[in-house]
Amino acid sequence: MRVATYNVNGVNGRLGVLLRWLAEAQPDIVCLQELKAPDERFPAKAIGDAGYEAIWHGQKSWNGVAILSRVGTPVETRRALPGDDEDVQSRYIEAAVNGMLVACLYLPNGNPRPGPKFDYKLGWFDRLIAHTADLIATGIPIVVAGDFNVMPTEQDVYKPERWQGDALFSPQVREAYARLLGQGWTDAVRTIHPDETIYTFWDYFRNAYARNAGLRIDHLLLSPALAPRLAAADVDREVRGWEKSSDHAPVWIELADTPVRTRRRRSGATPRNEA
DNA sequence: ATGGCTAATAGCATTAGA
């Protein structure tokens, strides 16, 4: 089974690209971010015609998340993170689908830093970590996927020295990401490709995609019950080069029906199967 | 280092993104 995450940067403006990618990549479950559309403008018909059932949490102009599935109806378990009734931004949706729990998130950007937007990001991250602690404690297979707006390490940034003061790379935000992974989540792409330079975002400025001046900020995290089934993971980076593309590329994982990997080592060493 | 690009919304400029 293939699970993907894709920040589409406008689900209606990029609908042609999204439908083409769905047809070519054939993902089974897809988490979308940055719909930039209110609920009534979500293109449910076109996505349905492509073979996917969907749930979505939209918002006028900004944000917005959705979960698509062609392997059974996504049964919504939550929309919005707990912990702040005042938060009206559509950045989280969660569903049970095909024997798993799928959490789709769009973590706040946080710039400029410092400031209220950065504080909102840190607060949102703390609420996420509190919620994922509850999720992982259930022991069920879970994927937490989305645009985290965090480059976890220098390996994930084209020019780390230029991003030191940025909200996407600040020590506090990287620490929060590390704290999240410390609960027991597996960063799927980094586990499959421990040493490669891999990006999921290239900005529209200065020919960034052609220069491969990118960032790795879209992630798929697996709970301990699911991590042993991780068979493959990668970025469909060519999609970023398509006409009218998002500034992000889709990221995907392949999950086997049965375990293919040994448990991740506590040391953080690269997991590998025993000989 | 910022924003040279892009979307949405409003209504032909602004806000936000990363």
PDB file of C-alpha atoms (C1' of nucleotides) in Angstrom:
ATOM      1  CA  MET A   1       0.000   0.000   0.000  1.00  0.00           C
ATOM      2  CA  ARG A   2       1.257   3.419  -0.942  1.00  0.00           C
ATOM      3  CA  VAL A   3       0.661   6.451   1.297  1.00  0.00           C
ATOM      4  CA  ALA A   4       1.635   9.938   0.158  1.00  0.00           C
ATOM      5  CA  THR A   5       1.659  13.519   1.353  1.00  0.00           C
ATOM      6  CA  TYR A   6       1.495  16.517  -0.957  1.00  0.00           C
ATOM      7  CA  ASN A   7       1.285  20.224  -0.215  1.00  0.00           C
ATOM      8  CA  VAL A   8      -0.642  21.259  -3.340  1.00  0.00           C
ATOM      9  CA  ASN A   9      -0.525  25.029  -2.722  1.00  0.00           C
ATOM     10  CA  GLY A  10      -4.085  25.629  -3.901  1.00  0.00           C
ATOM     11  CA  VAL A  11      -6.176  22.542  -4.663  1.00  0.00           C
ATOM     12  CA  ASN A  12      -8.197  24.294  -7.379  1.00  0.00           C
ATOM     13  CA  GLY A  13      -5.328  26.221  -8.943  1.00  0.00           C
ATOM     14  CA  ARG A  14      -3.291  22.996  -9.109  1.00  0.00           C
ATOM     15  CA  LEU A  15      -6.089  20.557  -9.843  1.00  0.00           C
ATOM     16  CA  GLY A  16      -4.668  19.554 -13.219  1.00  0.00           C
ATOM     17  CA  VAL A  17      -1.299  18.736 -11.680  1.00  0.00           C
ATOM     18  CA  LEU A  18      -2.913  16.874  -8.787  1.00  0.00           C
ATOM     19  CA  LEU A  19      -5.082  14.715 -11.072  1.00  0.00           C
ATOM     20  CA  ARG A  20      -2.170  13.943 -13.379  1.00  0.00           C
ATOM     21  CA  TRP A  21      -0.010  12.913 -10.431  1.00  0.00           C
ATOM     22  CA  LEU A  22      -2.790  10.738  -8.944  1.00  0.00           C
ATOM     23  CA  ALA A  23      -3.205   8.986 -12.302  1.00  0.00           C
ATOM     24  CA  GLU A  24       0.520   8.410 -12.772  1.00  0.00           C
ATOM     25  CA  ALA A  25       1.620   7.622  -9.218  1.00  0.00           C
ATOM     26  CA  GLN A  26      -1.497   5.668  -8.180  1.00  0.00           C
ATOM     27  CA  PRO A  27      -1.173   6.325  -4.432  1.00  0.00           C
ATOM     28  CA  ASP A  28      -3.697   4.510  -2.230  1.00  0.00           C
ATOM     29  CA  ILE A  29      -3.976   7.129   0.505  1.00  0.00           C
ATOM     30  CA  VAL A  30      -3.030  10.789   0.103  1.00  0.00           C
ATOM     31  CA  CYS A  31      -2.718  13.611   2.619  1.00  0.00           C
ATOM     32  CA  LEU A  32      -3.118  17.050   1.048  1.00  0.00           C
ATOM     33  CA  GLN A  33      -2.191  20.401   2.554  1.00  0.00           C
ATOM     34  CA  GLU A  34      -2.743  24.033   1.637  1.00  0.00           C
ATOM     35  CA  LEU A  35      -6.063  23.531  -0.111  1.00  0.00           C
ATOM     36  CA  LYS A  36      -6.582  27.317  -0.013  1.00  0.00           C
ATOM     37  CA  ALA A  37     -10.295  26.750  -0.453  1.00  0.00           C
ATOM     38  CA  PRO A  38     -13.377  26.766   1.762  1.00  0.00           C
ATOM     39  CA  ASP A  39     -15.189  23.449   2.289  1.00  0.00           C
ATOM     40  CA  GLU A  40     -17.731  24.139  -0.452  1.00  0.00           C
ATOM     41  CA  ARG A  41     -15.003  24.722  -3.037  1.00  0.00           C
ATOM     42  CA  PHE A  42     -13.170  21.432  -2.501  1.00  0.00           C
ATOM     43  CA  PRO A  43     -13.109  19.611  -5.885  1.00  0.00           C
ATOM     44  CA  ALA A  44     -14.759  16.450  -4.538  1.00  0.00           C
ATOM     45  CA  LYS A  45     -16.297  15.545  -7.898  1.00  0.00           C
ATOM     46  CA  ALA A  46     -13.016  15.573  -9.849  1.00  0.00           C
ATOM     47  CA  ILE A  47     -11.227  13.690  -7.088  1.00  0.00           C
ATOM     48  CA  GLY A  48     -14.098  11.198  -6.891  1.00  0.00           C
ATOM     49  CA  ASP A  49     -13.952  10.669 -10.646  1.00  0.00           C
ATOM     50  CA  ALA A  50     -10.245   9.905 -10.208  1.00  0.00           C
ATOM     51  CA  GLY A  51     -11.228   7.062  -7.900  1.00  0.00           C
ATOM     52  CA  TYR A  52     -10.768   8.592  -4.456  1.00  0.00           C
ATOM     53  CA  GLU A  53     -13.077   9.094  -1.538  1.00  0.00           C
ATOM     54  CA  ALA A  54     -12.098  12.122   0.515  1.00  0.00           C
ATOM     55  CA  ILE A  55     -12.612  14.046   3.703  1.00  0.00           C
ATOM     56  CA  TRP A  56     -11.424  17.622   4.019  1.00  0.00           C
ATOM     57  CA  HIS A  57     -11.176  20.553   6.371  1.00  0.00           C
ATOM     58  CA  GLY A  58     -11.058  23.702   4.309  1.00  0.00           C
ATOM     59  CA  GLN A  59     -10.722  27.393   4.995  1.00  0.00           C
ATOM     60  CA  LYS A  60     -11.161  30.517   2.910  1.00  0.00           C
ATOM     61  CA  SER A  61      -7.901  31.645   1.264  1.00  0.00           C
ATOM     62  CA  TRP A  62      -5.422  29.810   3.456  1.00  0.00           C
ATOM     63  CA  ASN A  63      -4.492  26.444   4.922  1.00  0.00           C
ATOM     64  CA  GLY A  64      -6.857  23.502   4.487  1.00  0.00           C
ATOM     65  CA  VAL A  65      -6.123  19.747   4.692  1.00  0.00           C
ATOM     66  CA  ALA A  66      -7.646  16.611   3.179  1.00  0.00           C
ATOM     67  CA  ILE A  67      -7.298  12.833   3.236  1.00  0.00           C
ATOM     68  CA  LEU A  68      -7.959  10.865   0.031  1.00  0.00           C
ATOM     69  CA  SER A  69      -8.344   7.100  -0.199  1.00  0.00           C
ATOM     70  CA  ARG A  70      -8.990   4.536  -2.887  1.00  0.00           C
ATOM     71  CA  VAL A  71      -8.721   1.643  -0.413  1.00  0.00           C
ATOM     72  CA  GLY A  72     -11.808   2.238   1.685  1.00  0.00           C
ATOM     73  CA  THR A  73     -13.717   5.171   3.089  1.00  0.00           C
ATOM     74  CA  PRO A  74     -11.699   7.434   5.375  1.00  0.00           C
ATOM     75  CA  VAL A  75     -13.659   7.584   8.625  1.00  0.00           C
ATOM     76  CA  GLU A  76     -12.928  10.911  10.251  1.00  0.00           C
ATOM     77  CA  THR A  77     -11.730  10.665  13.841  1.00  0.00           C
ATOM     78  CA  ARG A  78     -10.762  14.291  14.425  1.00  0.00           C
ATOM     79  CA  ARG A  79     -10.495  17.695  12.774  1.00  0.00           C
ATOM     80  CA  ALA A  80      -8.297  20.267  14.515  1.00  0.00           C
ATOM     81  CA  LEU A  81      -5.840  19.519  17.290  1.00  0.00           C
ATOM     82  CA  PRO A  82      -7.129  19.509  20.847  1.00  0.00           C
ATOM     83  CA  GLY A  83      -5.920  22.109  23.305  1.00  0.00           C
ATOM     84  CA  ASP A  84      -6.983  25.478  21.884  1.00  0.00           C
ATOM     85  CA  ASP A  85     -10.624  26.263  21.179  1.00  0.00           C
ATOM     86  CA  GLU A  86      -9.607  29.680  19.830  1.00  0.00           C
ATOM     87  CA  ASP A  87      -7.568  28.198  16.983  1.00  0.00           C
ATOM     88  CA  VAL A  88      -9.611  28.569  13.786  1.00  0.00           C
ATOM     89  CA  GLN A  89      -6.905  27.607  11.262  1.00  0.00           C
ATOM     90  CA  SER A  90      -7.583  24.393   9.302  1.00  0.00           C
ATOM     91  CA  ARG A  91      -4.347  22.526   9.760  1.00  0.00           C
ATOM     92  CA  TYR A  92      -5.211  19.045  10.998  1.00  0.00           C
ATOM     93  CA  ILE A  93      -7.477  16.187   9.998  1.00  0.00           C
ATOM     94  CA  GLU A  94      -7.361  12.545  11.044  1.00  0.00           C
ATOM     95  CA  ALA A  95      -9.101   9.394   9.860  1.00  0.00           C
ATOM     96  CA  ALA A  96      -9.241   5.654  10.263  1.00  0.00           C
ATOM     97  CA  VAL A  97      -8.738   4.017   6.891  1.00  0.00           C
ATOM     98  CA  ASN A  98      -7.699   0.567   5.725  1.00  0.00           C
ATOM     99  CA  GLY A  99      -6.671  -0.646   9.160  1.00  0.00           C
ATOM    100  CA  MET A 100      -4.585   2.383  10.026  1.00  0.00           C
ATOM    101  CA  LEU A 101      -4.964   5.787  11.575  1.00  0.00           C
ATOM    102  CA  VAL A 102      -3.865   8.577   9.234  1.00  0.00           C
ATOM    103  CA  ALA A 103      -3.110  12.044  10.592  1.00  0.00           C
ATOM    104  CA  CYS A 104      -2.703  14.825   8.028  1.00  0.00           C
ATOM    105  CA  LEU A 105      -1.171  18.095   9.190  1.00  0.00           C
ATOM    106  CA  TYR A 106      -0.006  21.470   7.971  1.00  0.00           C
ATOM    107  CA  LEU A 107       2.228  22.874  10.667  1.00  0.00           C
ATOM    108  CA  PRO A 108       2.415  26.686  10.791  1.00  0.00           C
ATOM    109  CA  ASN A 109       5.270  28.389   8.965  1.00  0.00           C
ATOM    110  CA  GLY A 110       6.151  30.577  11.944  1.00  0.00           C
ATOM    111  CA  ASN A 111       7.877  33.476  10.195  1.00  0.00           C
ATOM    112  CA  PRO A 112       8.743  36.133  11.028  1.00  0.00           C
ATOM    113  CA  ARG A 113      10.721  35.065  14.048  1.00  0.00           C
ATOM    114  CA  PRO A 114      10.434  36.196  16.725  1.00  0.00           C
ATOM    115  CA  GLY A 115       6.813  37.252  16.855  1.00  0.00           C
ATOM    116  CA  PRO A 116       3.251  36.022  17.320  1.00  0.00           C
ATOM    117  CA  LYS A 117       3.394  33.719  14.293  1.00  0.00           C
ATOM    118  CA  PHE A 118       6.463  31.997  15.685  1.00  0.00           C
ATOM    119  CA  ASP A 119       4.791  31.670  19.087  1.00  0.00           C
ATOM    120  CA  TYR A 120       1.757  30.154  17.367  1.00  0.00           C
ATOM    121  CA  LYS A 121       4.009  27.625  15.642  1.00  0.00           C
ATOM    122  CA  LEU A 122       5.651  26.554  18.900  1.00  0.00           C
ATOM    123  CA  GLY A 123       2.272  26.303  20.614  1.00  0.00           C
ATOM    124  CA  TRP A 124       0.840  24.270  17.742  1.00  0.00           C
ATOM    125  CA  PHE A 125       3.857  21.955  17.877  1.00  0.00           C
ATOM    126  CA  ASP A 126       3.381  21.436  21.620  1.00  0.00           C
ATOM    127  CA  ARG A 127      -0.284  20.592  21.089  1.00  0.00           C
ATOM    128  CA  LEU A 128       0.693  18.159  18.320  1.00  0.00           C
ATOM    129  CA  ILE A 129       3.234  16.448  20.570  1.00  0.00           C
ATOM    130  CA  ALA A 130       0.652  16.100  23.335  1.00  0.00           C
ATOM    131  CA  HIS A 131      -1.811  14.542  20.904  1.00  0.00           C
ATOM    132  CA  THR A 132       0.672  12.193  19.215  1.00  0.00           C
ATOM    133  CA  ALA A 133       1.680  10.942  22.666  1.00  0.00           C
ATOM    134  CA  ASP A 134      -1.907   9.779  23.101  1.00  0.00           C
ATOM    135  CA  LEU A 135      -1.973   8.291  19.600  1.00  0.00           C
ATOM    136  CA  ILE A 136       1.256   6.329  19.907  1.00  0.00           C
ATOM    137  CA  ALA A 137       0.159   4.978  23.292  1.00  0.00           C
ATOM    138  CA  THR A 138      -2.703   3.158  21.591  1.00  0.00           C
ATOM    139  CA  GLY A 139      -0.243   0.843  19.865  1.00  0.00           C
ATOM    140  CA  ILE A 140      -2.186   0.877  16.605  1.00  0.00           C
ATOM    141  CA  PRO A 141      -0.596   1.428  13.161  1.00  0.00           C
ATOM    142  CA  ILE A 142      -0.433   5.179  12.545  1.00  0.00           C
ATOM    143  CA  VAL A 143       0.959   7.456   9.844  1.00  0.00           C
ATOM    144  CA  VAL A 144       1.446  11.125  10.690  1.00  0.00           C
ATOM    145  CA  ALA A 145       2.025  12.909   7.400  1.00  0.00           C
ATOM    146  CA  GLY A 146       2.192  16.424   6.127  1.00  0.00           C
ATOM    147  CA  ASP A 147       4.040  19.677   5.740  1.00  0.00           C
ATOM    148  CA  PHE A 148       5.850  20.095   9.053  1.00  0.00           C
ATOM    149  CA  ASN A 149       7.614  23.303   8.040  1.00  0.00           C
ATOM    150  CA  VAL A 150      10.754  21.951   9.727  1.00  0.00           C
ATOM    151  CA  MET A 151      14.084  20.902   8.260  1.00  0.00           C
ATOM    152  CA  PRO A 152      15.166  18.363  10.887  1.00  0.00           C
ATOM    153  CA  THR A 153      18.928  18.592  10.265  1.00  0.00           C
ATOM    154  CA  GLU A 154      21.492  20.496   8.194  1.00  0.00           C
ATOM    155  CA  GLN A 155      21.375  17.584   5.759  1.00  0.00           C
ATOM    156  CA  ASP A 156      17.860  18.717   4.865  1.00  0.00           C
ATOM    157  CA  VAL A 157      18.746  22.268   3.798  1.00  0.00           C
ATOM    158  CA  TYR A 158      20.458  23.538   0.664  1.00  0.00           C
ATOM    159  CA  LYS A 159      22.426  26.236   2.516  1.00  0.00           C
ATOM    160  CA  PRO A 160      22.018  25.692   6.249  1.00  0.00           C
ATOM    161  CA  GLU A 161      23.978  28.812   7.155  1.00  0.00           C
ATOM    162  CA  ARG A 162      21.342  30.959   5.471  1.00  0.00           C
ATOM    163  CA  TRP A 163      18.482  29.458   7.447  1.00  0.00           C
ATOM    164  CA  GLN A 164      19.854  29.705  10.984  1.00  0.00           C
ATOM    165  CA  GLY A 165      17.495  32.474  12.067  1.00  0.00           C
ATOM    166  CA  ASP A 166      14.478  31.212  10.145  1.00  0.00           C
ATOM    167  CA  ALA A 167      11.366  29.792  11.785  1.00  0.00           C
ATOM    168  CA  LEU A 168      11.742  26.587   9.719  1.00  0.00           C
ATOM    169  CA  PHE A 169      15.191  25.836  11.072  1.00  0.00           C
ATOM    170  CA  SER A 170      15.393  27.487  14.457  1.00  0.00           C
ATOM    171  CA  PRO A 171      16.801  25.433  17.349  1.00  0.00           C
ATOM    172  CA  GLN A 172      13.456  25.533  19.164  1.00  0.00           C
ATOM    173  CA  VAL A 173      11.585  24.086  16.183  1.00  0.00           C
ATOM    174  CA  ARG A 174      14.199  21.424  15.431  1.00  0.00           C
ATOM    175  CA  GLU A 175      14.151  20.511  19.107  1.00  0.00           C
ATOM    176  CA  ALA A 176      10.374  20.151  18.948  1.00  0.00           C
ATOM    177  CA  TYR A 177      10.663  17.848  15.925  1.00  0.00           C
ATOM    178  CA  ALA A 178      13.286  15.774  17.755  1.00  0.00           C
ATOM    179  CA  ARG A 179      11.021  15.640  20.811  1.00  0.00           C
ATOM    180  CA  LEU A 180       8.211  14.356  18.587  1.00  0.00           C
ATOM    181  CA  LEU A 181      10.391  11.632  17.053  1.00  0.00           C
ATOM    182  CA  GLY A 182      11.585  10.764  20.550  1.00  0.00           C
ATOM    183  CA  GLN A 183       8.112   9.408  21.272  1.00  0.00           C
ATOM    184  CA  GLY A 184       9.001   6.536  18.938  1.00  0.00           C
ATOM    185  CA  TRP A 185       8.058   7.753  15.465  1.00  0.00           C
ATOM    186  CA  THR A 186      10.096   6.732  12.417  1.00  0.00           C
ATOM    187  CA  ASP A 187      10.934   9.380   9.802  1.00  0.00           C
ATOM    188  CA  ALA A 188      10.260   7.148   6.782  1.00  0.00           C
ATOM    189  CA  VAL A 189      12.227   8.943   4.062  1.00  0.00           C
ATOM    190  CA  ARG A 190      15.316   9.439   6.229  1.00  0.00           C
ATOM    191  CA  THR A 191      15.194   5.810   7.356  1.00  0.00           C
ATOM    192  CA  ILE A 192      15.198   4.512   3.783  1.00  0.00           C
ATOM    193  CA  HIS A 193      17.763   7.097   2.615  1.00  0.00           C
ATOM    194  CA  PRO A 194      20.037   7.786   5.608  1.00  0.00           C
ATOM    195  CA  ASP A 195      22.776   9.609   3.711  1.00  0.00           C
ATOM    196  CA  GLU A 196      21.136  11.173   0.650  1.00  0.00           C
ATOM    197  CA  THR A 197      20.355  14.801   0.092  1.00  0.00           C
ATOM    198  CA  ILE A 198      16.586  14.800  -0.350  1.00  0.00           C
ATOM    199  CA  TYR A 199      14.327  17.806  -0.755  1.00  0.00           C
ATOM    200  CA  THR A 200      10.548  18.111  -0.922  1.00  0.00           C
ATOM    201  CA  PHE A 201      10.264  21.874  -1.527  1.00  0.00           C
ATOM    202  CA  TRP A 202      11.910  24.294  -3.930  1.00  0.00           C
ATOM    203  CA  ASP A 203      10.782  27.912  -3.885  1.00  0.00           C
ATOM    204  CA  TYR A 204       9.588  29.748  -6.978  1.00  0.00           C
ATOM    205  CA  PHE A 205      12.408  32.277  -6.800  1.00  0.00           C
ATOM    206  CA  ARG A 206      15.734  32.291  -8.565  1.00  0.00           C
ATOM    207  CA  ASN A 207      15.287  29.053 -10.430  1.00  0.00           C
ATOM    208  CA  ALA A 208      15.526  27.108  -7.186  1.00  0.00           C
ATOM    209  CA  TYR A 209      14.259  23.802  -8.592  1.00  0.00           C
ATOM    210  CA  ALA A 210      16.710  23.757 -11.498  1.00  0.00           C
ATOM    211  CA  ARG A 211      19.550  24.523  -9.066  1.00  0.00           C
ATOM    212  CA  ASN A 212      18.212  21.942  -6.598  1.00  0.00           C
ATOM    213  CA  ALA A 213      18.198  24.628  -3.918  1.00  0.00           C
ATOM    214  CA  GLY A 214      15.580  22.958  -1.773  1.00  0.00           C
ATOM    215  CA  LEU A 215      14.378  21.989   1.673  1.00  0.00           C
ATOM    216  CA  ARG A 216      13.100  18.740   3.173  1.00  0.00           C
ATOM    217  CA  ILE A 217      10.048  19.814   5.165  1.00  0.00           C
ATOM    218  CA  ASP A 218       7.333  17.302   4.187  1.00  0.00           C
ATOM    219  CA  HIS A 219       7.505  14.158   6.281  1.00  0.00           C
ATOM    220  CA  LEU A 220       5.789  10.829   6.889  1.00  0.00           C
ATOM    221  CA  LEU A 221       6.168   9.455  10.412  1.00  0.00           C
ATOM    222  CA  LEU A 222       5.348   5.862  11.293  1.00  0.00           C
ATOM    223  CA  SER A 223       4.276   4.480  14.642  1.00  0.00           C
ATOM    224  CA  PRO A 224       6.178   1.458  16.033  1.00  0.00           C
ATOM    225  CA  ALA A 225       3.378  -0.859  14.902  1.00  0.00           C
ATOM    226  CA  LEU A 226       3.830   0.301  11.302  1.00  0.00           C
ATOM    227  CA  ALA A 227       7.577   0.975  10.979  1.00  0.00           C
ATOM    228  CA  PRO A 228       8.525  -2.678  10.373  1.00  0.00           C
ATOM    229  CA  ARG A 229       6.312  -2.650   7.267  1.00  0.00           C
ATOM    230  CA  LEU A 230       8.200   0.225   5.636  1.00  0.00           C
ATOM    231  CA  ALA A 231       9.410  -1.134   2.288  1.00  0.00           C
ATOM    232  CA  ALA A 232      10.249   2.011   0.293  1.00  0.00           C
ATOM    233  CA  ALA A 233      10.023   5.794   0.435  1.00  0.00           C
ATOM    234  CA  ASP A 234      10.829   8.624  -1.931  1.00  0.00           C
ATOM    235  CA  VAL A 235       9.939  11.998  -3.404  1.00  0.00           C
ATOM    236  CA  ASP A 236       8.228  12.367  -6.792  1.00  0.00           C
ATOM    237  CA  ARG A 237      10.498  15.291  -7.471  1.00  0.00           C
ATOM    238  CA  GLU A 238       9.795  15.511 -11.216  1.00  0.00           C
ATOM    239  CA  VAL A 239       6.263  16.713 -10.386  1.00  0.00           C
ATOM    240  CA  ARG A 240       7.846  19.947  -9.150  1.00  0.00           C
ATOM    241  CA  GLY A 241       9.015  20.555 -12.694  1.00  0.00           C
ATOM    242  CA  TRP A 242       5.551  20.295 -14.246  1.00  0.00           C
ATOM    243  CA  GLU A 243       3.724  23.330 -15.571  1.00  0.00           C
ATOM    244  CA  LYS A 244       1.630  25.070 -12.868  1.00  0.00           C
ATOM    245  CA  SER A 245       3.268  22.961 -10.166  1.00  0.00           C
ATOM    246  CA  SER A 246       3.101  23.509  -6.440  1.00  0.00           C
ATOM    247  CA  ASP A 247       6.365  24.590  -4.832  1.00  0.00           C
ATOM    248  CA  HIS A 248       6.304  21.229  -3.000  1.00  0.00           C
ATOM    249  CA  ALA A 249       6.656  17.748  -4.518  1.00  0.00           C
ATOM    250  CA  PRO A 250       4.687  14.668  -3.398  1.00  0.00           C
ATOM    251  CA  VAL A 251       6.390  12.367  -0.901  1.00  0.00           C
ATOM    252  CA  TRP A 252       5.379   8.712  -0.592  1.00  0.00           C
ATOM    253  CA  ILE A 253       5.995   5.505   1.273  1.00  0.00           C
ATOM    254  CA  GLU A 254       5.346   1.880   0.364  1.00  0.00           C
ATOM    255  CA  LEU A 255       4.034  -0.290   3.188  1.00  0.00           C
ATOM    256  CA  ALA A 256       4.269  -4.073   2.921  1.00  0.00           C
ATOM    257  CA  ASP A 257       1.431  -6.238   4.205  1.00  0.00           C
ATOM    258  CA  THR A 258       3.807  -7.930   6.639  1.00  0.00           C
ATOM    259  CA  PRO A 259       6.996  -6.774   8.393  1.00  0.00           C
ATOM    260  CA  VAL A 260      10.054  -6.347   6.189  1.00  0.00           C
ATOM    261  CA  ARG A 261      12.340  -4.510   8.616  1.00  0.00           C
ATOM    262  CA  THR A 262      13.633  -5.158  12.087  1.00  0.00           C
ATOM    263  CA  ARG A 263      12.755  -2.766  14.850  1.00  0.00           C
ATOM    264  CA  ARG A 264      14.542   0.529  14.810  1.00  0.00           C
ATOM    265  CA  ARG A 265      17.569   0.566  17.072  1.00  0.00           C
ATOM    266  CA  ARG A 266      17.415   2.774  20.098  1.00  0.00           C
ATOM    267  CA  SER A 267      20.804   4.231  19.237  1.00  0.00           C
ATOM    268  CA  GLY A 268      19.274   5.776  16.137  1.00  0.00           C
ATOM    269  CA  ALA A 269      21.539   3.678  13.938  1.00  0.00           C
ATOM    270  CA  THR A 270      20.266   2.855  10.484  1.00  0.00           C
ATOM    271  CA  PRO A 271      17.752   0.036  10.745  1.00  0.00           C
ATOM    272  CA  ARG A 272      18.559  -2.979   8.665  1.00  0.00           C
ATOM    273  CA  ASN A 273      17.350  -6.498   8.438  1.00  0.00           C
ATOM    274  CA  GLU A 274      19.371  -9.192  10.111  1.00  0.00           C
ATOM    275  CA  ALA A 275      21.444 -11.255   7.729  1.00  0.00           C
TER     276      ALA A 275
ATOM    277  C1'  DA B   1      19.561  37.574   2.827  1.00  0.00           C
ATOM    278  C1'  DT B   2      15.612  38.811   0.940  1.00  0.00           C
ATOM    279  C1'  DG B   3      11.592  37.834  -1.598  1.00  0.00           C
ATOM    280  C1'  DG B   4      13.080  38.386  -8.047  1.00  0.00           C
ATOM    281  C1'  DC B   5       7.177  33.840  -7.798  1.00  0.00           C
ATOM    282  C1'  DT B   6       2.428  32.306  -7.047  1.00  0.00           C
ATOM    283  C1'  DA B   7      -2.386  31.869  -5.170  1.00  0.00           C
ATOM    284  C1'  DA B   8      -6.568  33.797  -3.303  1.00  0.00           C
ATOM    285  C1'  DT B   9      -9.488  37.569  -2.686  1.00  0.00           C
ATOM    286  C1'  DA B  10     -10.962  41.545  -3.872  1.00  0.00           C
ATOM    287  C1'  DG B  11     -11.733  44.303  -7.420  1.00  0.00           C
ATOM    288  C1'  DC B  12      -6.329  46.063 -10.848  1.00  0.00           C
ATOM    289  C1'  DA B  13      -3.179  45.919  -4.629  1.00  0.00           C
ATOM    290  C1'  DT B  14      -2.671  43.173  -0.531  1.00  0.00           C
ATOM    291  C1'  DT B  15      -1.518  39.155   2.299  1.00  0.00           C
ATOM    292  C1'  DA B  16       0.859  34.968   2.975  1.00  0.00           C
ATOM    293  C1'  DG B  17       3.921  31.535   1.952  1.00  0.00           C
ATOM    294  C1'  DA B  18       9.123  29.398   3.250  1.00  0.00           C
TER     295       DA B  18
END
